[in-house]
Amino acid sequence: MGRTAVTLEINAQSCAFDLDNRTTLLDALREHLGLTGTKKGCDHGQCGACTVLVDGMRMNSCLLLAVALDGAQIITVEGLSSDAALHPVQQAFIDHDAFQCGYCTPGQICSAIGAITEAASGWPSAVTPQERPLGPVPLTAPEIRERMSGNLCRCGAYVNIVNAVTEAAEAVGEAAR
Amino acid sequence: MKTFRYERPADPAAAVTLVAGTPGARYLAGGTNLVDLMKLGVETPELLVDVSRLPFGEVEETDTGGLRIGAAVRGSRLAAHLLVRERYPALSQALLSGASAQLRNAATIGGNLLQRTRCLYFQDVSKPCNKRRPGSGCPAREGAHRDLAVLGASEHCIATNTSDLAVALAALDATVHLTGPAGVRSLPLTDLYRLPGDEPERDTVLRHGELITSVELPPPPHSARSRAPLMVYRKVRDRASYAFALVSVAAVLDVRDAAVHEVRLAFGGLAARPWRAREAEQALQGRPATEEAFVEAVRTELSACRPLRENGYKLALAERLAVAVLADLAGQG
Ligand SMILES: Cc1cc2nc3c(=O)[nH]c(=O)nc-3n(C[C@H](O)[C@H](O)[C@H](O)COP(=O)(O)OP(=O)(O)OC[C@H]3O[C@@H](n4cnc5c(N)ncnc54)[C@H](O)[C@@H]3O)c2cc1C
Ligand code: SF4
Ligand code: FES
Ligand code: FES
């Protein structure tokens, strides 16, 4: 009672847990696996610091119960780079100095990856003109600001974050071509 | 957080049986509201029954040309759905104006409709609150109520419903399909929600164990001149994104020969339920589609407002927003 066996695939590794049902994905990552890259800011879905990719979709890990995710594929900031190279979004954040203290950065990066995928899939945002033809949505600065609004940065690195995401979107788009 | 049991039944009937048989059970969908409230101690379920993987994940056209939306569909998927963007753009706009992309990826349609109020006292278990603890009092009336209701409130509670989705669905004449211990039933979305009266603890007319299975939309209205549906959702908030509505408006307007042929108007942010403005609609039916007529009709509707110390601004805001939205739609027709 109160505990459940859960298997999650985290950064391409299968992880089996016996978890207290109350454990959020965020706490499972940080407290049970020592993956402390994903940050806890507000713990209430308000800041985005805990953003990870769940089956390819960005979500706030602080509001997800780990038991409910049994079988899901999770990617955290630790799982983004391949042996030698950083993920293009990570590289763009460094190149554009898109952080100060860095606390929001893992969440910003995972969120940006989600935003780039969503726009490439033609998903509109609140600022996408209705009359736009269907198809990939170009990530202009207003689009990026709207799509990244779920990630707060108390250091106010927003200007450089927008620049980094702009460049990363181009890099990811080129790699896909 | 209190400890709880977790179950993920394979079919809806088993889910209903589990919740109906356990007074302290709750359905769990995306968890973005429920888990938050559990952390705050506002919700203390003894059993969570996970309905996020039940077979309610489809968006399908109905035989009559409407749309049936499964309760477990995620907000972001519905907002991006081609049929929704083409035929019910106000629905897509409403979803995209709510919460953040991360939250919309996790949150479901059923959970969105049943999200609880964001009243500060409701969320703070150290404070009295009639909705959370019936009979304990309503500190919002004298305290922080800038965001709270101006229509349909009672002396017991002035909370607002904060779902953007519900406002759009109210204007679109949506129906909610339910299954429960006593079988299936369907309700107009506007009848799902209750005004507080002397039972503010009951947000909706749902009985314990009733499960939302889908939401159904009738075929979209089309204007005579274009095939494009004339509808819009517009939301006013404290910042440009990622904030709840102060006031929002969903409107459908079809003007023919300069007169109002069909109009449907709903407000968000004003009451404990999405406020379908039936009086304004009636006042406009068949009338010339002019700004003066819009102002007059909206004022009639809002004359029932009973603002408190800090939320009187909502009247002017609601009036201007609704008139602007209607005038824009009239101009496009
Ligand atoms: C920071 C923040 C900002 C937000 N901003 C907005 C905003 O601007 N606009 C807006 O509209 N919303 C906003 N939200 C609320 C958000 O939309 C809701 O949390 C979300 O839609 C709830 O969906 P869910 O699937 O996660 O529901 P859950 O949290 O899983 O469930 C919510 C409730 O619904 C019940 N439930 C769920 N599914 C069913 C079903 N099928 N049948 C019966 N009962 C069911 C649950 O028992 C629970 O009581 C915000 C939330 C956060 C955290
Ligand atoms: S307005 Fe309603 S929810 Fe808020 S404190 Fe009063 S009773 Fe509670
Ligand atoms: S820690 Fe999850 S959103 Fe802030
Ligand atoms: S870099 Fe410090 S919070 Fe964003």
Coordinates of C-alpha atoms and ligand atoms in Angstrom, one line a residue:
Chain A
M1 CA 0.0 0.0 0.0
G2 CA 1.3 3.4 -0.9
R3 CA 4.1 2.0 -3.0
T4 CA 4.3 0.8 -6.6
A5 CA 6.9 -0.8 -8.8
V6 CA 7.7 1.5 -11.7
T7 CA 10.0 1.1 -14.8
L8 CA 11.1 4.3 -16.6
E9 CA 13.5 4.6 -19.4
I10 CA 15.7 7.5 -18.4
N11 CA 18.2 8.8 -20.9
A12 CA 18.0 5.5 -22.8
Q13 CA 18.6 3.4 -19.7
S14 CA 15.9 1.3 -18.2
C15 CA 15.4 2.0 -14.5
A16 CA 13.3 -0.1 -12.2
F17 CA 12.1 1.5 -8.9
D18 CA 9.9 0.6 -6.0
L19 CA 8.5 4.0 -5.3
D20 CA 6.3 5.7 -2.7
N21 CA 3.3 6.8 -4.8
R22 CA 3.9 10.4 -3.7
T23 CA 7.2 10.6 -5.6
T24 CA 7.2 13.1 -8.4
L25 CA 9.3 12.5 -11.5
L26 CA 11.4 15.4 -10.4
D27 CA 12.2 13.8 -7.0
A28 CA 12.7 10.4 -8.6
L29 CA 15.4 11.9 -10.9
R30 CA 17.1 14.0 -8.3
E31 CA 16.7 11.9 -5.1
H32 CA 16.7 8.4 -6.4
L33 CA 19.0 8.6 -9.4
G34 CA 21.2 11.5 -8.5
L35 CA 20.4 13.2 -11.7
T36 CA 20.5 16.7 -10.3
G37 CA 20.7 18.5 -13.6
T38 CA 16.9 18.9 -13.5
K39 CA 16.1 21.7 -11.0
K40 CA 13.4 22.3 -8.5
G41 CA 12.4 26.0 -8.6
C42 CA 8.8 26.4 -7.4
D43 CA 7.6 22.7 -7.2
H44 CA 4.2 23.9 -8.5
G45 CA 4.3 24.1 -12.3
Q46 CA 5.0 27.8 -12.2
C47 CA 8.7 28.2 -13.2
G48 CA 9.7 25.6 -15.7
A49 CA 13.0 24.8 -14.0
C50 CA 12.0 21.1 -13.8
T51 CA 11.2 20.7 -17.5
V52 CA 12.2 17.4 -19.0
L53 CA 11.1 15.5 -22.2
V54 CA 8.5 12.7 -21.6
D55 CA 8.0 10.6 -24.7
G56 CA 9.4 13.5 -26.6
M57 CA 7.1 16.1 -25.1
R58 CA 8.3 18.8 -22.7
M59 CA 6.6 18.7 -19.3
N60 CA 7.0 20.0 -15.8
S61 CA 8.5 17.0 -13.9
C62 CA 7.4 18.5 -10.5
L63 CA 3.7 17.9 -11.3
L64 CA 4.1 14.4 -12.7
L65 CA 3.7 11.4 -10.4
A66 CA 6.4 8.9 -11.4
V67 CA 4.0 6.0 -10.9
A68 CA 1.7 7.4 -13.6
L69 CA 4.6 7.3 -16.1
D70 CA 5.4 3.6 -15.9
G71 CA 6.9 2.7 -19.3
A72 CA 7.6 6.2 -20.4
Q73 CA 10.8 7.5 -22.0
I74 CA 12.3 10.4 -20.2
I75 CA 15.1 12.6 -21.4
T76 CA 16.8 15.0 -19.0
V77 CA 19.5 17.6 -19.6
E78 CA 22.1 14.8 -18.7
G79 CA 20.9 12.8 -21.7
L80 CA 21.1 15.4 -24.4
S81 CA 24.8 15.3 -25.5
S82 CA 26.2 12.4 -27.4
D83 CA 29.8 11.4 -26.5
A84 CA 31.7 14.3 -28.0
A85 CA 29.2 16.9 -29.0
L86 CA 26.8 19.0 -27.1
H87 CA 23.2 19.2 -28.3
P88 CA 22.9 22.1 -30.7
V89 CA 20.6 23.8 -28.1
Q90 CA 23.2 23.4 -25.4
Q91 CA 25.9 24.8 -27.7
A92 CA 23.7 27.7 -28.7
F93 CA 23.1 28.6 -25.0
I94 CA 26.9 28.7 -24.4
D95 CA 27.6 30.7 -27.6
H96 CA 25.0 33.3 -26.8
D97 CA 25.7 33.5 -23.1
A98 CA 22.1 32.6 -22.4
F99 CA 22.4 32.3 -18.7
Q100 CA 23.8 33.9 -15.6
C101 CA 23.4 31.7 -12.5
G102 CA 22.4 28.8 -14.7
Y103 CA 19.6 27.5 -12.4
C104 CA 16.9 27.8 -15.0
T105 CA 19.1 26.6 -17.8
P106 CA 18.5 22.8 -17.9
G107 CA 14.8 23.5 -17.9
Q108 CA 15.2 26.2 -20.6
I109 CA 17.2 23.9 -22.8
C110 CA 14.8 21.0 -22.5
S111 CA 11.9 23.4 -23.1
A112 CA 13.6 24.9 -26.2
I113 CA 14.1 21.4 -27.6
G114 CA 10.4 20.8 -27.1
A115 CA 9.5 24.2 -28.6
I116 CA 11.6 23.5 -31.7
T117 CA 10.0 20.1 -32.3
E118 CA 6.5 21.5 -31.8
A119 CA 7.0 24.4 -34.2
A120 CA 8.6 22.0 -36.8
S121 CA 5.5 19.8 -36.4
G122 CA 3.3 22.8 -37.3
W123 CA 1.8 23.3 -33.9
P124 CA 0.6 26.8 -33.5
S125 CA 1.2 29.1 -30.5
A126 CA -1.0 31.9 -29.2
V127 CA 0.8 34.4 -31.4
T128 CA 0.8 32.3 -34.6
P129 CA -1.4 34.1 -37.2
Q130 CA -4.6 32.1 -37.8
E131 CA -4.3 32.6 -41.6
R132 CA -0.8 31.1 -41.7
P133 CA -0.7 28.1 -44.1
L134 CA -0.4 24.8 -42.3
G135 CA 3.2 23.4 -42.0
P136 CA 6.2 24.2 -39.8
V137 CA 6.0 27.5 -38.0
P138 CA 9.1 29.7 -38.3
L139 CA 10.5 30.5 -34.9
T140 CA 10.6 34.3 -34.9
A141 CA 11.4 36.2 -31.7
P142 CA 7.7 36.7 -30.8
E143 CA 7.1 33.0 -31.4
I144 CA 10.0 32.0 -29.2
R145 CA 9.0 34.4 -26.4
E146 CA 5.5 33.0 -26.4
R147 CA 6.5 29.4 -26.7
M148 CA 9.1 29.7 -23.9
S149 CA 6.9 31.6 -21.5
G150 CA 6.6 28.6 -19.2
N151 CA 10.3 29.0 -18.3
L152 CA 11.1 31.9 -15.9
C153 CA 14.6 33.2 -15.5
R154 CA 15.2 35.2 -12.4
C155 CA 18.5 36.5 -13.7
G156 CA 16.6 37.9 -16.7
A157 CA 18.8 36.3 -19.4
Y158 CA 15.7 36.3 -21.7
V159 CA 17.3 38.4 -24.5
N160 CA 20.1 36.0 -25.0
I161 CA 17.8 33.0 -24.5
V162 CA 15.8 34.1 -27.5
N163 CA 18.9 34.6 -29.5
A164 CA 20.2 31.1 -28.5
V165 CA 16.9 29.4 -29.4
T166 CA 16.7 31.3 -32.7
E167 CA 20.1 30.0 -33.7
A168 CA 19.5 26.5 -32.3
A169 CA 16.2 26.2 -34.3
E170 CA 18.1 27.0 -37.5
A171 CA 20.9 24.5 -36.6
V172 CA 18.3 21.7 -35.8
G173 CA 16.4 22.6 -39.0
E174 CA 19.5 22.3 -41.1
A175 CA 20.5 19.0 -39.5
A176 CA 17.1 17.6 -40.3
R177 CA 17.3 18.7 -44.0
Chain B
M1 CA 1.5 15.1 1.1
K2 CA -0.7 12.3 2.5
T3 CA 0.0 8.8 1.4
F4 CA -2.4 7.2 -1.1
R5 CA -3.0 4.1 -3.2
Y6 CA -2.6 4.3 -7.0
E7 CA -4.6 2.2 -9.5
R8 CA -4.6 2.3 -13.3
P9 CA -7.6 0.2 -14.4
A10 CA -7.7 -1.0 -18.0
D11 CA -11.2 0.1 -18.8
P12 CA -13.6 2.9 -17.8
A13 CA -16.1 0.6 -16.0
A14 CA -13.4 -0.6 -13.7
A15 CA -12.3 3.0 -13.1
V16 CA -15.8 4.1 -12.2
T17 CA -16.3 1.2 -9.8
L18 CA -13.1 2.0 -8.0
V19 CA -13.9 5.6 -7.5
A20 CA -17.6 5.1 -6.8
G21 CA -16.7 2.6 -4.1
T22 CA -14.2 4.8 -2.3
P23 CA -15.4 8.1 -0.9
G24 CA -11.9 9.5 -0.7
A25 CA -10.9 8.5 -4.3
R26 CA -10.1 10.9 -7.1
Y27 CA -9.5 10.5 -10.8
L28 CA -6.0 11.4 -11.9
A29 CA -5.5 12.7 -15.5
G30 CA -2.5 14.9 -16.3
G31 CA -2.2 15.7 -12.6
T32 CA -1.2 19.3 -13.2
N33 CA -3.9 20.6 -10.9
L34 CA -4.6 17.6 -8.7
V35 CA -0.9 16.9 -7.8
D36 CA -0.4 20.6 -7.1
L37 CA -3.4 20.7 -4.7
M38 CA -2.2 17.5 -3.0
K39 CA 1.2 19.1 -2.4
L40 CA -0.7 22.0 -0.8
G41 CA -2.7 19.7 1.3
V42 CA -5.9 21.0 -0.2
E43 CA -6.7 17.6 -1.8
T44 CA -6.0 14.5 0.4
P45 CA -7.2 11.5 -1.6
E46 CA -6.8 8.0 -0.3
L47 CA -6.9 6.5 -3.8
L48 CA -5.9 7.9 -7.2
V49 CA -7.5 6.2 -10.2
D50 CA -5.4 7.0 -13.2
V51 CA -7.6 7.7 -16.3
S52 CA -5.0 9.2 -18.5
R53 CA -4.5 6.0 -20.5
L54 CA -8.2 5.1 -20.9
P55 CA -9.4 4.9 -24.5
F56 CA -10.5 8.6 -24.6
G57 CA -7.6 9.9 -26.5
E58 CA -9.2 10.5 -29.9
V59 CA -10.6 13.6 -31.7
E60 CA -13.2 12.4 -34.3
E61 CA -15.7 14.0 -36.6
T62 CA -19.3 13.1 -35.7
D63 CA -22.0 11.9 -38.1
T64 CA -23.6 15.4 -38.0
G65 CA -20.3 17.2 -38.9
G66 CA -19.5 18.1 -35.4
L67 CA -16.5 17.0 -33.3
R68 CA -16.1 14.5 -30.5
I69 CA -13.1 15.1 -28.2
G70 CA -11.9 12.4 -25.9
A71 CA -11.5 13.5 -22.3
A72 CA -7.9 12.2 -22.2
V73 CA -6.8 14.3 -25.2
R74 CA -3.9 16.6 -24.2
G75 CA -4.6 20.3 -24.5
S76 CA -1.6 20.9 -26.9
R77 CA -2.7 18.2 -29.3
L78 CA -6.3 19.5 -29.4
A79 CA -5.1 23.1 -30.0
A80 CA -2.9 21.9 -32.9
H81 CA -5.6 19.5 -34.4
L82 CA -6.3 20.5 -38.0
L83 CA -10.1 20.2 -37.7
V84 CA -10.1 22.4 -34.6
R85 CA -7.9 25.0 -36.2
E86 CA -10.0 25.0 -39.4
R87 CA -13.5 24.8 -37.9
Y88 CA -13.3 26.0 -34.3
P89 CA -10.4 28.4 -34.2
A90 CA -11.7 30.0 -30.9
L91 CA -11.2 26.6 -29.2
S92 CA -7.6 26.5 -30.4
Q93 CA -7.0 30.1 -29.3
A94 CA -8.5 29.4 -25.8
L95 CA -6.3 26.4 -25.2
L96 CA -3.2 28.2 -26.5
S97 CA -3.8 31.2 -24.2
G98 CA -3.9 29.0 -21.1
A99 CA -1.0 27.9 -18.9
S100 CA 2.3 27.1 -20.6
A101 CA 3.4 24.7 -23.4
Q102 CA 4.7 22.2 -20.8
L103 CA 1.5 22.2 -18.9
R104 CA -0.6 21.9 -22.0
N105 CA 1.4 18.9 -23.0
A106 CA 0.5 17.2 -19.8
A107 CA -3.0 18.5 -19.1
T108 CA -6.1 16.8 -20.5
I109 CA -9.4 18.1 -21.6
G110 CA -11.3 16.4 -18.8
G111 CA -8.9 17.7 -16.1
N112 CA -8.9 21.2 -17.6
L113 CA -12.7 21.4 -17.2
L114 CA -12.5 20.3 -13.6
Q115 CA -9.6 22.4 -12.5
R116 CA -10.3 24.1 -9.1
T117 CA -10.4 27.8 -8.5
R118 CA -7.1 29.7 -8.0
C119 CA -8.5 31.7 -5.0
L120 CA -5.6 32.3 -2.7
Y121 CA -7.5 31.2 0.4
F122 CA -8.7 28.0 -1.2
Q123 CA -5.1 27.1 -1.8
D124 CA -3.9 28.0 1.7
V125 CA -5.0 25.4 4.2
S126 CA -4.0 27.6 7.1
K127 CA -6.9 30.0 6.1
P128 CA -10.7 29.5 6.4
C129 CA -12.5 28.9 3.1
N130 CA -16.1 27.7 2.6
K131 CA -15.2 25.9 -0.6
R132 CA -12.5 23.9 1.1
R133 CA -14.0 23.6 4.6
P134 CA -17.8 24.3 4.4
G135 CA -18.9 26.8 7.1
S136 CA -15.4 28.1 7.9
G137 CA -16.0 31.4 6.2
C138 CA -14.8 33.4 3.2
P139 CA -11.9 35.6 3.8
A140 CA -11.7 36.7 0.2
R141 CA -14.8 38.9 0.5
E142 CA -12.9 41.3 2.8
G143 CA -9.4 40.2 1.6
A144 CA -7.7 39.6 -1.7
H145 CA -10.4 39.4 -4.3
R146 CA -9.1 41.3 -7.2
D147 CA -9.3 38.2 -9.5
L148 CA -12.6 37.0 -8.2
A149 CA -16.2 36.9 -9.2
V150 CA -18.5 39.9 -10.0
L151 CA -21.4 37.7 -11.3
G152 CA -23.3 34.9 -9.8
A153 CA -21.4 34.9 -6.5
S154 CA -22.9 34.3 -3.1
E155 CA -22.2 35.5 0.4
H156 CA -20.5 32.1 0.9
C157 CA -18.0 32.2 -2.0
I158 CA -16.8 34.6 -4.7
A159 CA -14.4 32.2 -6.5
T160 CA -14.1 32.1 -10.3
N161 CA -13.7 29.3 -12.7
T162 CA -10.3 29.7 -14.4
S163 CA -10.6 27.4 -17.4
D164 CA -10.1 29.2 -20.7
L165 CA -11.2 26.0 -22.5
A166 CA -14.6 26.0 -20.7
V167 CA -15.3 29.6 -21.9
A168 CA -14.8 28.7 -25.5
L169 CA -16.8 25.5 -25.2
A170 CA -19.6 27.4 -23.6
A171 CA -19.8 29.7 -26.6
L172 CA -19.6 26.7 -29.0
D173 CA -22.6 25.0 -27.4
A174 CA -20.6 22.0 -26.3
T175 CA -22.1 18.9 -24.6
V176 CA -20.2 16.9 -22.0
H177 CA -20.6 13.1 -22.0
L178 CA -20.3 11.3 -18.7
T179 CA -20.3 7.7 -17.4
G180 CA -20.9 6.9 -13.8
P181 CA -22.1 4.4 -11.3
A182 CA -25.7 5.0 -12.5
G183 CA -24.9 4.8 -16.2
V184 CA -24.2 7.3 -18.9
R185 CA -25.6 10.8 -19.2
S186 CA -24.9 14.0 -21.2
L187 CA -25.1 17.6 -20.2
P188 CA -24.7 21.0 -21.9
L189 CA -21.3 22.2 -20.8
T190 CA -22.9 25.3 -19.3
D191 CA -25.0 23.0 -17.0
L192 CA -21.9 21.2 -15.7
Y193 CA -20.9 24.1 -13.5
R194 CA -22.8 25.4 -10.4
L195 CA -22.9 28.8 -9.0
P196 CA -21.8 28.7 -5.3
G197 CA -25.1 29.5 -3.6
D198 CA -24.9 28.0 -0.1
E199 CA -22.9 25.0 -1.3
P200 CA -19.7 26.5 -2.6
E201 CA -17.8 23.2 -2.0
R202 CA -19.6 21.8 -5.1
D203 CA -18.1 23.3 -8.2
T204 CA -20.1 21.1 -10.6
V205 CA -23.2 18.9 -10.7
L206 CA -21.0 15.7 -11.1
R207 CA -21.8 12.9 -8.7
H208 CA -19.0 11.1 -6.9
G209 CA -17.5 8.6 -9.4
E210 CA -18.8 10.2 -12.5
L211 CA -16.2 10.3 -15.2
I212 CA -16.0 12.7 -18.2
T213 CA -15.5 10.6 -21.3
S214 CA -15.8 13.2 -24.0
V215 CA -16.9 16.6 -25.1
E216 CA -18.9 17.0 -28.2
L217 CA -19.3 20.1 -30.4
P218 CA -22.1 20.7 -32.9
P219 CA -21.1 21.6 -36.5
P220 CA -19.5 25.0 -36.6
P221 CA -21.5 28.0 -37.6
H222 CA -20.5 29.5 -40.9
S223 CA -21.2 33.0 -42.2
A224 CA -23.2 33.4 -45.4
R225 CA -20.3 35.0 -47.2
S226 CA -17.3 33.0 -46.3
R227 CA -16.7 29.4 -45.2
A228 CA -14.6 30.6 -42.4
P229 CA -16.3 30.3 -39.0
L230 CA -16.6 33.7 -37.4
M231 CA -15.5 33.1 -33.9
V232 CA -12.8 34.4 -31.6
Y233 CA -11.4 33.9 -28.1
R234 CA -9.7 36.9 -26.5
K235 CA -8.1 37.0 -23.0
V236 CA -6.9 39.9 -20.9
R237 CA -4.4 39.2 -18.2
D238 CA -1.7 40.8 -16.1
R239 CA 1.1 39.7 -18.5
A240 CA 1.3 38.8 -22.1
S241 CA 1.6 35.0 -21.5
Y242 CA 1.3 32.3 -18.8
A243 CA -1.2 34.0 -16.6
F244 CA -4.9 33.3 -15.8
A245 CA -7.5 35.6 -17.3
L246 CA -8.7 38.7 -15.6
V247 CA -11.5 38.7 -18.1
S248 CA -11.9 36.7 -21.3
V249 CA -14.5 36.5 -24.1
A250 CA -15.5 33.8 -26.5
A251 CA -17.8 35.0 -29.3
V252 CA -19.4 33.6 -32.4
L253 CA -21.1 36.2 -34.7
D254 CA -22.8 35.8 -38.0
V255 CA -24.0 39.1 -39.5
R256 CA -26.2 39.0 -42.6
D257 CA -27.5 42.1 -44.4
A258 CA -26.0 44.3 -41.6
A259 CA -28.1 42.5 -39.0
V260 CA -27.2 40.0 -36.3
H261 CA -28.2 36.6 -37.7
E262 CA -26.6 34.5 -35.0
V263 CA -24.6 35.5 -31.9
R264 CA -23.1 33.5 -29.0
L265 CA -21.1 35.2 -26.3
A266 CA -19.4 33.8 -23.2
F267 CA -17.3 35.5 -20.5
G268 CA -14.5 34.0 -18.5
G269 CA -13.1 35.5 -15.3
L270 CA -16.4 36.9 -14.0
A271 CA -18.1 34.0 -12.3
A272 CA -17.8 30.5 -10.8
R273 CA -18.7 29.2 -14.3
P274 CA -18.1 30.3 -17.8
W275 CA -20.8 33.0 -18.2
R276 CA -22.9 32.5 -21.3
A277 CA -24.4 35.9 -22.0
R278 CA -27.9 34.9 -23.0
E279 CA -29.4 38.2 -22.2
A280 CA -27.0 40.0 -24.5
E281 CA -27.5 37.4 -27.2
Q282 CA -31.3 37.9 -27.0
A283 CA -31.0 41.6 -27.1
L284 CA -28.8 41.4 -30.3
Q285 CA -30.8 38.8 -32.2
G286 CA -32.0 40.4 -35.5
R287 CA -30.7 43.9 -34.5
P288 CA -28.4 46.0 -36.6
A289 CA -24.8 44.9 -36.0
T290 CA -23.6 48.3 -34.8
E291 CA -21.3 49.2 -32.0
E292 CA -24.1 51.0 -30.1
A293 CA -26.2 47.8 -30.2
F294 CA -23.2 45.8 -28.9
V295 CA -22.6 48.2 -26.0
E296 CA -26.3 48.2 -25.1
A297 CA -26.6 44.4 -25.1
V298 CA -23.4 43.8 -23.2
R299 CA -24.4 46.4 -20.6
T300 CA -27.8 44.6 -20.1
E301 CA -25.9 41.4 -19.4
L302 CA -23.4 43.0 -17.0
S303 CA -26.1 45.0 -15.1
A304 CA -26.3 42.0 -12.8
C305 CA -22.6 42.5 -11.7
R306 CA -22.0 43.0 -8.0
P307 CA -18.4 44.1 -7.7
L308 CA -16.5 44.3 -4.5
R309 CA -13.8 46.7 -3.3
E310 CA -11.0 45.5 -5.7
N311 CA -12.7 43.9 -8.7
G312 CA -14.9 46.6 -10.1
Y313 CA -12.5 47.1 -12.9
K314 CA -13.8 43.8 -14.4
L315 CA -17.0 45.5 -15.5
A316 CA -15.4 48.1 -17.7
L317 CA -12.9 45.5 -18.9
A318 CA -15.5 43.0 -19.8
E319 CA -17.7 45.5 -21.6
R320 CA -14.9 46.9 -23.7
L321 CA -13.5 43.5 -24.5
A322 CA -16.8 42.0 -25.6
V323 CA -17.7 45.1 -27.6
A324 CA -14.3 45.1 -29.3
V325 CA -14.5 41.4 -30.1
L326 CA -18.1 41.7 -31.5
A327 CA -17.1 44.8 -33.6
D328 CA -14.1 43.0 -35.0
L329 CA -16.1 40.0 -35.9
A330 CA -18.8 42.2 -37.5
G331 CA -16.1 43.9 -39.5
Q332 CA -14.7 40.6 -40.8
G333 CA -18.1 39.3 -41.9
Ligands
LIG1 C1 1.2 27.5 -13.4 C2 -0.2 27.2 -13.9 C3 -0.8 28.1 -14.8 C4 -2.0 27.7 -15.4 N1 -2.6 28.6 -16.2 C5 -3.8 28.3 -16.8 C6 -4.5 29.2 -17.6 O1 -4.0 30.3 -17.9 N2 -5.7 28.8 -18.1 C7 -6.3 27.6 -17.8 O2 -7.4 27.3 -18.3 N3 -5.7 26.8 -17.0 C8 -4.5 27.1 -16.5 N4 -3.9 26.2 -15.6 C9 -4.6 25.0 -15.2 C10 -4.4 23.8 -16.1 O3 -5.1 24.1 -17.3 C11 -5.0 22.6 -15.4 O4 -4.1 22.3 -14.3 C12 -5.1 21.4 -16.3 O5 -5.9 21.7 -17.4 C13 -5.7 20.2 -15.5 O6 -5.7 19.1 -16.4 P1 -5.1 17.7 -15.9 O7 -5.3 16.7 -16.9 O8 -3.7 17.9 -15.5 O9 -6.0 17.4 -14.6 P2 -5.7 16.7 -13.2 O10 -4.9 17.6 -12.4 O11 -5.3 15.3 -13.4 O12 -7.2 16.7 -12.7 C14 -8.0 17.9 -12.3 C15 -9.3 17.5 -11.7 O13 -10.1 16.8 -12.7 C16 -10.5 15.5 -12.3 N5 -10.5 14.7 -13.5 C17 -9.6 14.7 -14.4 N6 -10.0 14.0 -15.5 C18 -11.3 13.6 -15.3 C19 -12.3 12.9 -16.0 N7 -12.1 12.5 -17.2 N8 -13.5 12.8 -15.4 C20 -13.8 13.2 -14.2 N9 -12.9 13.9 -13.4 C21 -11.6 14.1 -14.0 C22 -9.5 15.1 -11.2 O14 -10.0 14.2 -10.3 C23 -9.1 16.4 -10.6 O15 -10.1 16.7 -9.6 C24 -2.6 26.5 -15.1 C25 -2.0 25.6 -14.2 C26 -0.8 25.9 -13.7 C27 -0.1 24.9 -12.8
SF4_2 S1 -14.0 32.9 -2.5 FE1 -14.7 30.8 -2.3 S2 -12.7 29.7 -2.6 FE2 -12.1 31.8 -2.0 S3 -12.0 31.9 0.2 FE3 -14.1 32.4 -0.3 S4 -15.1 30.5 -0.1 FE4 -13.0 30.0 -0.4
FES3 S1 9.8 23.3 -10.3 FE1 8.5 22.5 -11.7 S2 7.7 24.3 -12.6 FE2 8.9 25.1 -11.0
FES4 S1 20.2 32.1 -15.4 FE1 19.7 32.5 -13.3 S2 17.6 32.0 -13.3 FE2 18.0 32.0 -15.4

